[in-house]
């Protein structure tokens, strides 16, 4: 069993391939062409899982492959399984914060958190390495830089109104454009057209990858 696992790990994922004798893999592949083995095997597993879902339970390797070929939400996640375990466990800490269940909800929650002065709520709407442009010519990357910029908006009493213009969604990625009216950050309102790229996280919530109100 161990020998088989080691061989499969090398053959499919290249694990420890560097210890193979020089030229051995080339000789084997000359006799037995790979035929895109890794992807062909994955496709075969998915095909079988679709016909017999009981062979692809959630949190298994076949289940993970199948998840990528089903509509979002069709295959339960780890948190879905916890929710129906029957023990009554509840999320704790940061996990307990509400999720933006749709791309449209990100903007609504941003306005709500900004008005409430909830910096942690605002930061939760950005991925750790997200890009944010709080003002023309200012390009920030990463949680701490974004946190500081958002805190300045809170401290200045800023308010934001977002009106959805367009949205395009492809699986777990969404392109969103809003008409944004920012007040309180300066003597006059700032009106802009946003360009936002959102990504659905593994827990189903959406967050910014790019948030640029001044891209145009």
Coordinates of C-alpha atoms in Angstrom, one line a residue:
X1 CA 0.0 0.0 0.0
X2 CA 2.8 2.5 0.9
X3 CA 4.6 1.6 -2.2
X4 CA 1.5 2.2 -4.3
X5 CA 0.8 5.5 -2.6
X6 CA 4.4 6.7 -3.1
X7 CA 4.3 5.7 -6.8
X8 CA 1.0 7.4 -7.4
X9 CA 2.2 10.6 -5.6
X10 CA 5.2 10.7 -7.9
X11 CA 3.3 9.8 -11.1
X12 CA 0.5 12.3 -10.6
X13 CA 1.9 15.2 -8.5
X14 CA 5.6 14.8 -9.0
X15 CA 6.3 14.1 -5.4
X16 CA 10.0 13.3 -4.9
X17 CA 10.5 13.0 -8.7
X18 CA 14.0 14.4 -8.2
X19 CA 15.2 11.2 -6.6
X20 CA 14.3 9.1 -9.7
X21 CA 17.4 7.8 -11.6
X22 CA 18.3 10.1 -14.5
X23 CA 16.5 9.2 -17.7
X24 CA 14.1 6.6 -16.0
X25 CA 11.0 8.7 -16.5
X26 CA 11.8 9.4 -20.1
X27 CA 12.3 5.7 -20.8
X28 CA 9.1 4.8 -19.2
X29 CA 7.1 7.5 -20.9
X30 CA 8.6 6.5 -24.3
X31 CA 7.0 3.0 -23.7
X32 CA 3.9 4.2 -21.9
X33 CA 3.0 7.8 -23.0
X34 CA 1.4 9.8 -20.2
X35 CA -1.6 10.9 -22.2
X36 CA -2.2 13.8 -19.8
X37 CA -2.5 11.3 -17.0
X38 CA -3.2 13.7 -14.1
X39 CA -6.1 15.5 -15.9
X40 CA -7.4 12.3 -17.5
X41 CA -7.6 10.6 -14.1
X42 CA -9.4 13.7 -12.6
X43 CA -11.9 13.7 -15.4
X44 CA -12.6 10.0 -14.9
X45 CA -13.2 10.5 -11.2
X46 CA -15.6 13.4 -11.8
X47 CA -17.5 11.4 -14.4
X48 CA -17.9 8.5 -11.9
X49 CA -18.8 10.9 -9.1
X50 CA -21.5 12.5 -11.1
X51 CA -23.1 9.2 -11.9
X52 CA -22.6 7.9 -8.3
X53 CA -22.6 10.8 -5.9
X54 CA -22.3 8.4 -2.9
X55 CA -18.7 7.8 -4.0
X56 CA -17.8 11.5 -3.7
X57 CA -18.8 12.5 -0.2
X58 CA -18.0 16.1 0.9
X59 CA -14.5 16.6 2.3
X60 CA -13.1 13.7 0.3
X61 CA -10.7 14.0 -2.7
X62 CA -13.4 12.9 -5.2
X63 CA -15.9 15.2 -3.4
X64 CA -13.4 18.1 -3.8
X65 CA -13.0 17.4 -7.5
X66 CA -16.8 17.2 -8.0
X67 CA -17.4 20.5 -6.2
X68 CA -15.6 22.4 -9.0
X69 CA -18.0 20.9 -11.5
X70 CA -21.2 21.7 -9.7
X71 CA -23.2 25.0 -9.2
X72 CA -22.0 26.9 -6.2
X73 CA -23.7 25.6 -3.1
X74 CA -24.7 22.2 -4.6
X75 CA -21.9 20.5 -2.7
X76 CA -21.9 21.3 1.1
X77 CA -18.9 22.9 2.6
X78 CA -17.2 22.1 5.9
X79 CA -19.3 24.8 7.6
X80 CA -22.5 23.4 6.1
X81 CA -21.7 20.1 7.6
X82 CA -21.0 21.6 11.0
X83 CA -24.3 23.5 10.9
X84 CA -26.3 20.2 10.5
X85 CA -24.2 18.1 12.9
X86 CA -26.9 18.4 15.5
X87 CA -24.7 19.6 18.4
X88 CA -25.8 23.2 18.3
X89 CA -22.3 24.6 17.9
X90 CA -22.1 28.3 16.9
X91 CA -19.4 30.2 15.1
X92 CA -16.9 32.1 17.3
X93 CA -14.6 35.1 16.8
X94 CA -14.2 36.4 13.3
X95 CA -16.1 33.5 11.7
X96 CA -19.3 34.8 13.4
X97 CA -19.4 38.0 11.3
X98 CA -22.1 38.1 8.7
X99 CA -21.1 37.1 5.2
X100 CA -21.9 39.0 2.0
X101 CA -24.0 36.2 0.4
X102 CA -24.1 37.9 -3.0
X103 CA -21.8 40.4 -4.8
X104 CA -24.5 43.1 -4.4
X105 CA -24.5 42.7 -0.6
X106 CA -20.8 43.8 -0.4
X107 CA -21.8 47.4 -1.2
X108 CA -24.8 47.4 1.1
X109 CA -22.7 46.1 4.0
X110 CA -19.9 48.6 3.2
X111 CA -22.3 51.5 3.6
X112 CA -23.7 50.0 6.8
X113 CA -20.3 49.3 8.4
X114 CA -19.0 52.8 7.4
X115 CA -22.0 54.5 9.0
X116 CA -21.6 52.4 12.2
X117 CA -17.9 53.1 12.4
X118 CA -17.2 49.3 12.3
X119 CA -13.6 49.1 11.1
X120 CA -13.5 45.3 11.5
X121 CA -16.6 45.0 9.4
X122 CA -15.2 47.1 6.7
X123 CA -11.9 45.2 6.6
X124 CA -13.8 41.9 6.5
X125 CA -15.0 42.9 3.0
X126 CA -11.5 42.8 1.6
X127 CA -9.2 39.8 0.9
X128 CA -5.8 39.9 2.7
X129 CA -3.9 41.0 -0.4
X130 CA -6.7 43.2 -1.9
X131 CA -6.0 46.4 -3.8
X132 CA -7.8 49.6 -2.8
X133 CA -7.7 53.1 -4.2
X134 CA -9.1 55.5 -1.6
X135 CA -8.2 58.6 -3.7
X136 CA -6.9 59.3 -7.2
X137 CA -3.2 58.4 -7.3
X138 CA -3.2 56.4 -4.0
X139 CA -2.9 52.7 -4.5
X140 CA -3.0 50.5 -1.4
X141 CA -2.4 46.8 -1.1
X142 CA -3.0 44.5 1.9
X143 CA -5.1 44.5 5.1
X144 CA -3.1 47.0 7.2
X145 CA -2.9 49.7 4.6
X146 CA -6.6 49.3 3.8
X147 CA -7.4 49.4 7.5
X148 CA -5.6 52.7 8.0
X149 CA -7.4 54.3 5.0
X150 CA -10.8 53.1 6.1
X151 CA -10.2 54.3 9.6
X152 CA -9.5 57.7 8.3
X153 CA -12.9 57.7 6.5
X154 CA -14.5 56.7 9.8
X155 CA -12.6 59.3 11.8
X156 CA -13.6 62.0 9.3
X157 CA -17.3 61.1 9.5
X158 CA -17.5 60.1 5.9
X159 CA -20.7 58.6 4.5
X160 CA -21.0 56.6 1.2
X161 CA -24.0 56.0 -1.1
X162 CA -23.6 53.3 -3.7
X163 CA -26.0 52.8 -6.6
X164 CA -25.4 49.7 -8.6
X165 CA -24.7 50.3 -12.3
X166 CA -23.6 47.0 -13.7
X167 CA -22.6 43.5 -12.5
X168 CA -21.1 40.6 -14.4
X169 CA -20.6 37.3 -12.6
X170 CA -18.7 34.3 -13.8
X171 CA -18.7 31.5 -11.2
X172 CA -16.8 32.7 -8.2
X173 CA -15.7 36.1 -9.7
X174 CA -17.8 39.2 -10.1
X175 CA -17.1 42.5 -11.8
X176 CA -19.2 45.3 -10.2
X177 CA -19.6 49.0 -11.0
X178 CA -21.4 51.4 -8.7
X179 CA -22.1 55.1 -8.8
X180 CA -20.4 56.2 -5.6
X181 CA -21.2 59.5 -3.7
X182 CA -18.8 60.1 -0.8
X183 CA -19.6 62.9 1.6
X184 CA -17.9 64.1 4.7
X185 CA -14.3 63.4 3.5
X186 CA -13.9 66.9 2.1
X187 CA -15.7 70.2 1.6
X188 CA -17.6 68.8 -1.4
X189 CA -19.2 65.4 -2.3
X190 CA -17.0 63.2 -4.4
X191 CA -18.9 61.3 -7.1
X192 CA -17.2 58.5 -9.0
X193 CA -17.9 55.3 -10.9
X194 CA -16.3 52.4 -9.2
X195 CA -14.6 49.4 -10.7
X196 CA -14.7 46.4 -8.2
X197 CA -13.6 42.8 -8.6
X198 CA -15.1 40.5 -6.0
X199 CA -14.3 36.9 -5.3
X200 CA -16.4 34.3 -3.5
X201 CA -14.6 32.8 -0.5
X202 CA -14.7 29.2 0.5
X203 CA -17.3 30.0 3.1
X204 CA -19.6 31.4 0.5
X205 CA -19.1 35.1 1.4
X206 CA -18.0 37.7 -1.2
X207 CA -15.1 40.1 -0.7
X208 CA -13.1 42.7 -2.7
X209 CA -10.0 41.7 -4.6
X210 CA -9.8 45.1 -6.2
X211 CA -11.8 48.2 -5.1
X212 CA -11.0 51.2 -7.3
X213 CA -13.5 54.1 -7.4
X214 CA -11.3 56.0 -9.8
X215 CA -10.2 53.5 -12.4
X216 CA -11.8 55.4 -15.3

